[in-house]
Coordinates of C-alpha atoms and ligand atoms in Angstrom, one line a residue:
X1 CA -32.3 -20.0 13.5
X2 CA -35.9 -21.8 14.5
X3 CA -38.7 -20.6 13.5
X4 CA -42.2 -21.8 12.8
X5 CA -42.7 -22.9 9.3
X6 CA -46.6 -23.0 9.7
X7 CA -46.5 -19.0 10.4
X8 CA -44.2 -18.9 7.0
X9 CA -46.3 -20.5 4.9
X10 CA -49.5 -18.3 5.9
X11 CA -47.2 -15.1 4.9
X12 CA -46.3 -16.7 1.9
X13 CA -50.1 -17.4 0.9
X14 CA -50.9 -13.9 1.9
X15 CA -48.3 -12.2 -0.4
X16 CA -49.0 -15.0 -3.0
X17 CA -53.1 -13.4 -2.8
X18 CA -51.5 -10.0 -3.0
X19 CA -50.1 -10.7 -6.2
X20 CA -52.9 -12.6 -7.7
X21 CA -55.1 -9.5 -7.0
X22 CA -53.1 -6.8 -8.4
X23 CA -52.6 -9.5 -11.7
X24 CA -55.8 -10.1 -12.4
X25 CA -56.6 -6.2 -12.0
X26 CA -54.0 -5.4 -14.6
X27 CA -55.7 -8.7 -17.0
X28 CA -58.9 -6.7 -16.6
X29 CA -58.0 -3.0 -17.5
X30 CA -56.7 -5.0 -20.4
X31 CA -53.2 -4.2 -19.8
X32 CA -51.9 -7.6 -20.4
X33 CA -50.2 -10.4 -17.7
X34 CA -47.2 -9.6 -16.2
X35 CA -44.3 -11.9 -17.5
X36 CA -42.2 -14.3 -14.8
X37 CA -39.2 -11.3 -14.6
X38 CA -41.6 -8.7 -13.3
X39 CA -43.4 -11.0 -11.0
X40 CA -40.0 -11.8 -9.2
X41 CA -38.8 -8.6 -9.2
X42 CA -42.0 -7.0 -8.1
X43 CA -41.6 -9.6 -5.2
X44 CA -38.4 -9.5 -4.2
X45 CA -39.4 -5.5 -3.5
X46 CA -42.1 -6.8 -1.4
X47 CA -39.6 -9.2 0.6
X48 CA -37.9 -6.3 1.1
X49 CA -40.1 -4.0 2.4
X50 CA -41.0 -6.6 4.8
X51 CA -37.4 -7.3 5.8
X52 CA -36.9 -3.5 6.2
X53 CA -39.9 -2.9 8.4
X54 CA -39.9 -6.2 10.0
X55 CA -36.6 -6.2 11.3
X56 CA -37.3 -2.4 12.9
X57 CA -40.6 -4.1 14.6
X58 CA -38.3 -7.0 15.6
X59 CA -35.7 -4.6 17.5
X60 CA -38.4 -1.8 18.8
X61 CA -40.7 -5.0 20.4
X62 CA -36.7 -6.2 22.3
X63 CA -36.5 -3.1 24.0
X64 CA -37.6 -3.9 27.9
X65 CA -39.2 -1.9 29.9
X66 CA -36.4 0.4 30.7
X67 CA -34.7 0.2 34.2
X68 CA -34.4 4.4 35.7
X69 CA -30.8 3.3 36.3
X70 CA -28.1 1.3 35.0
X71 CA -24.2 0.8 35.3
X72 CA -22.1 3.0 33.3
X73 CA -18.8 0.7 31.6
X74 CA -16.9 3.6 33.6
X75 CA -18.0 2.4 36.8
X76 CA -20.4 5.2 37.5
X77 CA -24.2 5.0 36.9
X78 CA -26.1 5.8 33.7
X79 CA -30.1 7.5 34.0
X80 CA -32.6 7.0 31.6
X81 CA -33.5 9.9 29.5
X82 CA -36.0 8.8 26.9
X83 CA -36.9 6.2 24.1
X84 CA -34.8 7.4 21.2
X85 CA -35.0 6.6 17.4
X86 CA -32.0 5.3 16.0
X87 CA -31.5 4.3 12.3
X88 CA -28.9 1.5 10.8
X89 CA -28.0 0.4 7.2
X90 CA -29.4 -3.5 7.1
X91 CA -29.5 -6.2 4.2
X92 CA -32.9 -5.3 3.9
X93 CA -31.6 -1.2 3.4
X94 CA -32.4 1.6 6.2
X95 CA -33.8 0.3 8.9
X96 CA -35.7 2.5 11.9
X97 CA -36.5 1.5 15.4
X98 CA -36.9 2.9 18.8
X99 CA -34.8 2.1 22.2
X100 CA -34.0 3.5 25.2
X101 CA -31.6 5.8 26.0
X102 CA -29.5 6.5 28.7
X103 CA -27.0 9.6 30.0
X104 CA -26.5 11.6 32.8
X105 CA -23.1 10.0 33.9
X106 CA -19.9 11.5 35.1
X107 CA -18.1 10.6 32.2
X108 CA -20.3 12.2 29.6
X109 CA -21.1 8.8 27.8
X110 CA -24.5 8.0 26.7
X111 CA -25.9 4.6 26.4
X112 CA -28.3 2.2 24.7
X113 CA -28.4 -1.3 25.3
X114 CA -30.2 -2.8 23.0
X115 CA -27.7 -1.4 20.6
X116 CA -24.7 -3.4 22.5
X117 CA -27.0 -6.4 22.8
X118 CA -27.3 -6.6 19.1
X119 CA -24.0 -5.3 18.5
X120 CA -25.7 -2.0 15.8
X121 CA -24.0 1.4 15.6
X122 CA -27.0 3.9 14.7
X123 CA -26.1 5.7 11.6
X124 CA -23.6 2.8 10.6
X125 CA -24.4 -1.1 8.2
X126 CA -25.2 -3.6 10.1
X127 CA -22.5 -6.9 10.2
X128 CA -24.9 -8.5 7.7
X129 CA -24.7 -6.4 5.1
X130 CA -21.0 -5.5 6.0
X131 CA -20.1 -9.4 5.1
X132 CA -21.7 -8.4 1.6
X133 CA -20.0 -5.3 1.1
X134 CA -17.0 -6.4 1.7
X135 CA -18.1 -9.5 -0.2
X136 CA -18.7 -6.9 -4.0
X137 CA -15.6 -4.7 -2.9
X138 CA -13.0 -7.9 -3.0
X139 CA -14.1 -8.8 -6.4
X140 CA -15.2 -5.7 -8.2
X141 CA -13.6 -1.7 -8.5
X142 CA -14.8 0.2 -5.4
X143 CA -16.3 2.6 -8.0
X144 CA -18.0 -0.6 -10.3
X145 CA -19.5 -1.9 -7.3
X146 CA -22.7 0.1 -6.2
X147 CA -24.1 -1.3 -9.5
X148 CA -23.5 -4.7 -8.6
X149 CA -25.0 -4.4 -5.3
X150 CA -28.2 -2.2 -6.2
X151 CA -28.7 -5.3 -8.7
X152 CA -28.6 -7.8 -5.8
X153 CA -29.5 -5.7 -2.8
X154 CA -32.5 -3.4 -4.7
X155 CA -30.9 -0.3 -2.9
X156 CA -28.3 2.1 -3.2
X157 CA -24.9 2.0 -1.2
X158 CA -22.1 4.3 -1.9
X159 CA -18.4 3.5 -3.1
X160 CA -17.2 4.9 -0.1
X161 CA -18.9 2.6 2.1
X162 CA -18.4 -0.2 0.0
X163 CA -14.7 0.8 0.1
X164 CA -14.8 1.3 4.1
X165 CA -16.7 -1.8 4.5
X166 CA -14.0 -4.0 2.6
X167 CA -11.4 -2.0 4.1
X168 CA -12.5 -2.9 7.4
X169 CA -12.4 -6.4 6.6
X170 CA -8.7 -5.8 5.5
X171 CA -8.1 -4.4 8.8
X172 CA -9.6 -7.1 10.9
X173 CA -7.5 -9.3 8.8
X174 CA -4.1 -7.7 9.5
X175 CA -5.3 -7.0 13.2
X176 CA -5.7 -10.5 13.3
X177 CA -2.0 -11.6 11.9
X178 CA -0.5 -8.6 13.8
X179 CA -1.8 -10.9 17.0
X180 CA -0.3 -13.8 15.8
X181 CA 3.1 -12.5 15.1
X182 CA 2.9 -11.3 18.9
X183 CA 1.6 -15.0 19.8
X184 CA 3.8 -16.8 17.6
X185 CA 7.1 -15.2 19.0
X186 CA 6.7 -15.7 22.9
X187 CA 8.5 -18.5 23.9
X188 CA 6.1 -20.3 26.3
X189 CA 3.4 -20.6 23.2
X190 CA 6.0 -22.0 21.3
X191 CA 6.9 -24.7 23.6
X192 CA 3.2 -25.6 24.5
X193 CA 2.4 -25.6 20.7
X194 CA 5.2 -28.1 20.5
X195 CA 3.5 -30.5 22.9
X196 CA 0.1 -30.3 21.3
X197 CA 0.8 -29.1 18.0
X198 CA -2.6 -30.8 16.5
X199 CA -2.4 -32.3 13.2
X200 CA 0.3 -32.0 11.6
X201 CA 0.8 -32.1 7.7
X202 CA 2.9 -35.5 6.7
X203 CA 3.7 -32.9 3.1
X204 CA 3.4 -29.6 3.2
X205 CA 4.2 -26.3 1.0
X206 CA 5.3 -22.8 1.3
X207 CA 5.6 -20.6 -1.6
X208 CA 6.1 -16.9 -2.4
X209 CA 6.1 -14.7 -4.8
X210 CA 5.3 -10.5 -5.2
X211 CA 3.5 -8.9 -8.0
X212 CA 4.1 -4.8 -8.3
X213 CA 0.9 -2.2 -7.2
X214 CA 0.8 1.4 -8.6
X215 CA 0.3 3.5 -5.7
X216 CA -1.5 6.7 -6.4
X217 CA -3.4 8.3 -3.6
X218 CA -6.3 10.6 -4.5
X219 CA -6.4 13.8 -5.0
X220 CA -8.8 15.6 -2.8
X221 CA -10.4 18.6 -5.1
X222 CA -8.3 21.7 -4.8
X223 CA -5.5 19.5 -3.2
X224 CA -2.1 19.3 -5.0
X225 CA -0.3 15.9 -5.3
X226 CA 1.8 15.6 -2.1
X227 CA 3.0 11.9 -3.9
X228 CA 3.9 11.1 -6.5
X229 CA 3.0 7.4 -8.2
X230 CA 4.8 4.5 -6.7
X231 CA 4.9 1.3 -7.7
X232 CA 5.4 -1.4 -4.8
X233 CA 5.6 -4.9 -4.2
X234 CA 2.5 -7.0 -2.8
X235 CA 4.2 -10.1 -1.5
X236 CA 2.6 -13.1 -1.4
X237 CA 2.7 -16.4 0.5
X238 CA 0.8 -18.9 0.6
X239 CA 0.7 -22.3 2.6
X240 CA -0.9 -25.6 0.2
X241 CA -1.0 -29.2 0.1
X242 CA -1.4 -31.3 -2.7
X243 CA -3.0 -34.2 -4.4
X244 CA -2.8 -36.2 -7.1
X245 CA -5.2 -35.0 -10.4
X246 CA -7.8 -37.8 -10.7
X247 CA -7.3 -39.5 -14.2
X248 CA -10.4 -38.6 -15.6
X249 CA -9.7 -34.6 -15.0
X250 CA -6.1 -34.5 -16.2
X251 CA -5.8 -31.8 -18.9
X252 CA -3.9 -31.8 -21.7
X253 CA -1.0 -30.3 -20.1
X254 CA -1.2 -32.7 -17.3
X255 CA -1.3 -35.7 -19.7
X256 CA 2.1 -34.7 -21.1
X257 CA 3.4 -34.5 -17.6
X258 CA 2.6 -38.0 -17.3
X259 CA 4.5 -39.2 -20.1
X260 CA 7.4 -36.8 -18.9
X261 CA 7.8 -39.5 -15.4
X262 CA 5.4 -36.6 -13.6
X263 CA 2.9 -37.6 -11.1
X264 CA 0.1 -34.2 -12.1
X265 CA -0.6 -32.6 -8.4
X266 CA -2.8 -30.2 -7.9
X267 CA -2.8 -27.6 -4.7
X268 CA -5.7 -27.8 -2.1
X269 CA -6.3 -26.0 1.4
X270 CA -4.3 -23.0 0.2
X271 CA -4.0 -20.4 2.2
X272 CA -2.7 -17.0 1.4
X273 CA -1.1 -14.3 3.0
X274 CA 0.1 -10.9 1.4
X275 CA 1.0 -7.6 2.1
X276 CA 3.3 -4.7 1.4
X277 CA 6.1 -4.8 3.2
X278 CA 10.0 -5.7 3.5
X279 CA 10.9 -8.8 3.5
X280 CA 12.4 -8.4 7.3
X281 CA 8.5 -8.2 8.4
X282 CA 7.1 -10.8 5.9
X283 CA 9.1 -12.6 7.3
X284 CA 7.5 -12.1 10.8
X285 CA 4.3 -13.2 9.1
X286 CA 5.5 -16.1 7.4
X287 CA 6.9 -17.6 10.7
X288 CA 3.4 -16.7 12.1
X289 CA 1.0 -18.2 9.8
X290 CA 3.5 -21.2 9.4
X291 CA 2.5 -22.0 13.0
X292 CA -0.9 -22.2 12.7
X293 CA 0.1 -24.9 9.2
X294 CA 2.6 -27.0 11.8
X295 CA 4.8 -25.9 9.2
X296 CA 7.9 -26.2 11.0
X297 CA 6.6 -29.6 12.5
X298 CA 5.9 -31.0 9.0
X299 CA 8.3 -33.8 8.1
X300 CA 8.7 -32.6 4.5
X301 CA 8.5 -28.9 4.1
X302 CA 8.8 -27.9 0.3
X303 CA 9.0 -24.2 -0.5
X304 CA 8.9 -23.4 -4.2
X305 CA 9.8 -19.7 -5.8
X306 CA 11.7 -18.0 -8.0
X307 CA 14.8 -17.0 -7.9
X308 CA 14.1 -14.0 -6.3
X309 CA 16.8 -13.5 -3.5
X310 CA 14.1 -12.7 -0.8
X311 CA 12.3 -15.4 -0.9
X312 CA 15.2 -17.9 0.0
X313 CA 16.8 -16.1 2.3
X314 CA 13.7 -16.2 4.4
X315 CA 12.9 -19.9 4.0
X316 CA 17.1 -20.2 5.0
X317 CA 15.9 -18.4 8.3
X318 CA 12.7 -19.1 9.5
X319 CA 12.8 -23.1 8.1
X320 CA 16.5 -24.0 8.0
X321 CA 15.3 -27.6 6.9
X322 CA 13.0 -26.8 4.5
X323 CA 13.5 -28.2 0.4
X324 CA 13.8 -25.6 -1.6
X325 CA 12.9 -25.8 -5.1
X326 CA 13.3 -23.1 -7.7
X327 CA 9.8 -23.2 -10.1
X328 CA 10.3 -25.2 -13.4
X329 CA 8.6 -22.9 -15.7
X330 CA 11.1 -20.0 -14.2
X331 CA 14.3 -22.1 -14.5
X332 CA 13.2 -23.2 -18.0
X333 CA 12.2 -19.9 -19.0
X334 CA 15.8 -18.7 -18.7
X335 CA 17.1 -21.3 -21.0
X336 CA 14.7 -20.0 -23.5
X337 CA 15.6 -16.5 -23.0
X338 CA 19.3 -17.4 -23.5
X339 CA 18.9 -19.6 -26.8
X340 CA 16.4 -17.1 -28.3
X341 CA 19.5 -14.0 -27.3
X342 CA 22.3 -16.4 -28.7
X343 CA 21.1 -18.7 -31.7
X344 CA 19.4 -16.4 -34.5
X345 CA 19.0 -19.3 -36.9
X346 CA 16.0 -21.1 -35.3
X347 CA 16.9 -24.9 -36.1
X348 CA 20.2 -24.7 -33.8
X349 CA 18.4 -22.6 -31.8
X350 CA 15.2 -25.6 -30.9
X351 CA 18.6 -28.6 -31.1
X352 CA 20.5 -26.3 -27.9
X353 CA 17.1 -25.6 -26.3
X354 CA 15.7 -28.7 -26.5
X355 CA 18.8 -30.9 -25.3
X356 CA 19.5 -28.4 -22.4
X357 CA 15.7 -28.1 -21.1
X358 CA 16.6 -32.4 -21.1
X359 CA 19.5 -31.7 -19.3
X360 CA 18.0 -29.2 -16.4
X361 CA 14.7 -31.6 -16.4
X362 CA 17.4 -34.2 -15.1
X363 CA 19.0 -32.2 -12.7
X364 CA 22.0 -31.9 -14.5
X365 CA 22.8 -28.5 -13.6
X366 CA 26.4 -28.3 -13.7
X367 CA 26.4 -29.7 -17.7
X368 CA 23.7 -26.6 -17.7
X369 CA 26.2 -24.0 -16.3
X370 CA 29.0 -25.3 -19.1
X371 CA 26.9 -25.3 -21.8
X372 CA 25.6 -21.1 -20.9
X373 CA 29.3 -20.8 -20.0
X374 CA 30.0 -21.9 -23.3
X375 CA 27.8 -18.9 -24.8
X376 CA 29.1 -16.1 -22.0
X377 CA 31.2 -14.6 -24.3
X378 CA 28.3 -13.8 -26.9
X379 CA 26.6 -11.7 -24.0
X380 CA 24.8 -10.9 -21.2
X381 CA 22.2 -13.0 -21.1
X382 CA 24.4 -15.6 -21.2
X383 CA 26.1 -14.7 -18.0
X384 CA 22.7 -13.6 -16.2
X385 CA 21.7 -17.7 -16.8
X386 CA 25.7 -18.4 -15.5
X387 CA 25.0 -17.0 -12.5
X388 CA 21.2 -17.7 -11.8
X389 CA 21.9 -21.7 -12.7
X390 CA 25.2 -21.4 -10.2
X391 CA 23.0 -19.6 -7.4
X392 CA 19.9 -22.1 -7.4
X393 CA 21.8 -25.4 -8.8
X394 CA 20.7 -26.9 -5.7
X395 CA 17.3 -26.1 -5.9
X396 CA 17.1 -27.4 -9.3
X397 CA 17.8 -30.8 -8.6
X398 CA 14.4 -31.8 -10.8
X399 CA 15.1 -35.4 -11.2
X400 CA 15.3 -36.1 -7.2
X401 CA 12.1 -33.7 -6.8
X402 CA 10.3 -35.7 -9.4
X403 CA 11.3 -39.0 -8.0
X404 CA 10.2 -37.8 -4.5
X405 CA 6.8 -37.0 -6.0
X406 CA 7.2 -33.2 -5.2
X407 CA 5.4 -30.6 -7.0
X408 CA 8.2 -28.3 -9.0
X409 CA 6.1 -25.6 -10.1
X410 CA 5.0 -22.4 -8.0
X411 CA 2.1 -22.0 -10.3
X412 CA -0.2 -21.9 -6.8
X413 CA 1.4 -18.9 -5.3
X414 CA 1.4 -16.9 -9.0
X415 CA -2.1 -17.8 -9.4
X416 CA -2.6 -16.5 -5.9
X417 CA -0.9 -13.3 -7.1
X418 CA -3.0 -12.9 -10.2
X419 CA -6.0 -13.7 -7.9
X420 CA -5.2 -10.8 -5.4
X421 CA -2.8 -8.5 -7.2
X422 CA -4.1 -8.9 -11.0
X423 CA -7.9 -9.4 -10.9
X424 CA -8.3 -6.7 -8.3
X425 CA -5.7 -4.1 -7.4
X426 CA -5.3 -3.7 -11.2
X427 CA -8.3 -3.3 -12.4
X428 CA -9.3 -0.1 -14.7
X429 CA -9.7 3.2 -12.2
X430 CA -7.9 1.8 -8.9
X431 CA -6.1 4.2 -7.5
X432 CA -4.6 3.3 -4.2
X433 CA -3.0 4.0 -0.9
X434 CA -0.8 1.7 0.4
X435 CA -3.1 1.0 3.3
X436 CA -5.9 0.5 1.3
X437 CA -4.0 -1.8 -1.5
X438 CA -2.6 -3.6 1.2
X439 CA -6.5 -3.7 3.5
X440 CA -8.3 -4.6 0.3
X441 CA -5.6 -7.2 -0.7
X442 CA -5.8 -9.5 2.4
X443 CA -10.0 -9.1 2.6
X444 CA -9.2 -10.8 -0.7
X445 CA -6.5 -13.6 0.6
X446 CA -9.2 -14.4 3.4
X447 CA -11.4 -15.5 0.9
X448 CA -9.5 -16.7 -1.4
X449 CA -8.2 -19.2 2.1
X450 CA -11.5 -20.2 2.8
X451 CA -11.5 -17.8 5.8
X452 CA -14.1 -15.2 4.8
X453 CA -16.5 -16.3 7.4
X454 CA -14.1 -16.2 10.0
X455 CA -13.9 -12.4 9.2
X456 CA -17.4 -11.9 9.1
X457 CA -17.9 -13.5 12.7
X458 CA -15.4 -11.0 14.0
X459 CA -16.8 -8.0 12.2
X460 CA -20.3 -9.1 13.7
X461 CA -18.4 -9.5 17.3
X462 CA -16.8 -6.2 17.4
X463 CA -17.0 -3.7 20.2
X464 CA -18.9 -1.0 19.5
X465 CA -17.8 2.8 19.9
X466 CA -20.1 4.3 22.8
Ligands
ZN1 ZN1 -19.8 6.6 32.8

């Protein structure tokens, strides 16, 4: 927005004077300067108060002269009844200003435009401060958040509306995949998209994953539990590319790659996708977002997971074509499992482990399969690796992977579940629904894509109640 800088920079001299006088007032009752903290703090109050009642002033002073008649959204025809105070939450805290207001149709609706023009819901936050609500509630308890914001904000907001506010976010979000599902499964889209599909990645990745969420709806007072707690799983997908880790930033870890024949890649434009459901309608949602990636287009499609069954047999349905690649650390985790379950003494324990993790970093997963086979008779564990190596043996082929330069660890998609599941729906005091788990998890995936603003816009865009 424009707006002359000459007008500024008189306010600015006039609050600087301000200042100056009440300073020097305190340095004569002998009170002592104010230090630099108390200064900004004193002024940031100030901005405030001029936000709050400037912003009123701004709306009051866009109210026309009202017409005695306008169109009703019902086709009928609204009167005007009288200028009317109305008050909304703003950045700035409770704002107040006057507009006209019109009834006296048919359909009982009342009216005030100025409220549509601007897109504010008397009683209710404005978009601006909804973007920072939402912003606090995806990265801080619902009940740990008020603090942060009266820190930032200088005012008071309750949990609830924090939690609405970030909810609502959630909402938008879903609303928005919901119409993408719909878009992505109608046949004409399809084969337009296929004739313009945009750019298209020459690499891509999928990957998924699901980390478990304690569901434990609150108690109203005097209510008894209706559930009991649940624990469910928040799957996660999320859609990456990759690049290669400049020399200079190569961690330790990375270094070692190196002298293991890996290239170190690292994931960028990720974008993540969760919710709780089965995985018949994650499915849905993977197919959807994976349009808007080109995912199907892409020449190389990778998708790395576990072994979880779920996962592949929606990559074996949606994206037939797809390389599938079971995570490293997984697969190597199991050997580990198995030699710590069948070799007590620890020197023929690291001599198995370390030839075998050799063997499966080579992709030679049948001499894996004999060698557990070899142990099945000393127990379970032994047969669980049996069957997982037998299952995935294909998608352990490590030594093509690495020679094709692919990327054979999911850590992306798990750090995308510690990012969404871990640092939020598991903090200390969440208790959650499923809706709100699931509304505050993908406010938290938009950001975590990039796509925070895009909510925002739509939030500010919405159609207001009349
Ligand atoms: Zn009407």
């Amino acid at each position: 927005m424009n707006y002359n800088i000459e007008t500024i920079n008189g306010l600015a001299q006039q609050l600087a004077e301000i200042f100056k006088v009440a300073v020097m007032e305190r340095q004569k009752a002998g009170t002592g300067t104010p230090l630099i903290a108390e200064i900004e703090n004193g002024m940031r109050e100030a901005l405030r108060q001029i936000g709050k009642q400037a912003l009123g002033m701004f709306l009051s002073s866009m109210q026309a002269t009202p017409d005695s008649e306008i169109d009703c959204p019902c086709g009928g025809e609204l009167h005007y009844q009288r200028m009317r105070t109305a008050k909304v939450i703003s950045v700035f805290g409770r704002v107040t200003y006057e507009r006209a207001y019109y009834a006296g149709c048919g359909c009982q609706q009342g009216q005030a435009p100025l409220d549509e023009q601007f897109g504010l819901e008397p009683g209710a936050v404005t978009a601006g401060l909804a973007a920072l609500l939402g912003l606090a509630g995806i990265e801080f308890s619902y009940d740990q958040s008020p603090k942060w914001l009266q820190a930032y904000l200088l005012f008071d907001v309750s949990e609830n509306t924090v939690r609405s506010e970030t909810e609502q976010m959630g909402a938008l979000q879903a609303q928005q995949e919901e119409e993408l599902i719909q878009h992505t499964q109608d046949e004409v889209v399809l084969q337009e998209r296929q004739r313009h599909p945009g750019s298209v990645p020459p690499r891509l990745y999928g990957s998924m994953d699901a980390a478990k969420v304690r569901i434990q709806p609150r108690i109203k007072q005097g209510q008894e539990a209706e559930e009991h707690e649940d624990w469910r799983d928040m799957k996660v997908l999320c859609w990456f590319e990759t690049e290669t880790v400049p020399l200079a930033q190569r961690s330790k870890r990375q270094r070692q790659k190196v002298q293991r024949e890996q290239i170190p890649l690292r994931a960028k434009n990720m974008r993540y996708f969760c919710d709780i459901t089965e995985a018949e309608n994650f499915g849905k949602l993977l197919w959807a977002t994976g349009c808007t990636v080109n995912a199907d287009l892409s020449p190389e499609l990778i998708f790395l997971g576990d072994g979880a069954v779920w996962i592949w047999n929606l990559v074996a349905k949606y994206y037939p074509n797809a390389i599938q690649i079971v995570d490293w650390y997984h697969a190597e985790e199991y050997l580990e499992d198995l030699a710590v379950a069948a070799f007590p003494d620890l020197s023929e324990r690291t001599a198995w482990l370390e030839g075998l993790t050799q063997t499966l970093w080579d992709g030679q997963v049948e001499q894996v399969i004999s060698a557990c086979k070899a142990l099945a008779p000393s127990g379970g564990e032994a047969r669980k690796a049996v069957t997982y190596f037998y299952n995935n043996a294909e998608r352990m082929r490590y030594d093509q992977f690495r020679a094709a330069g692919y990327m054979i660890g999911s850590g992306t998609v798990e750090s995308g579940c510690k990012q969404i599941v871990t640092h939020r729906l598991k903090l200390p005091g969440a208790q959650w629904t499923v809706t709100g788990a699931v509304q505050t998890a993908k406010a938290r995936a938009a950001w975590l894509s990039g796509q925070w603003q895009t909510l925002c816009d739509q939030r500010s865009a919405l159609p207001l109640a009349i």
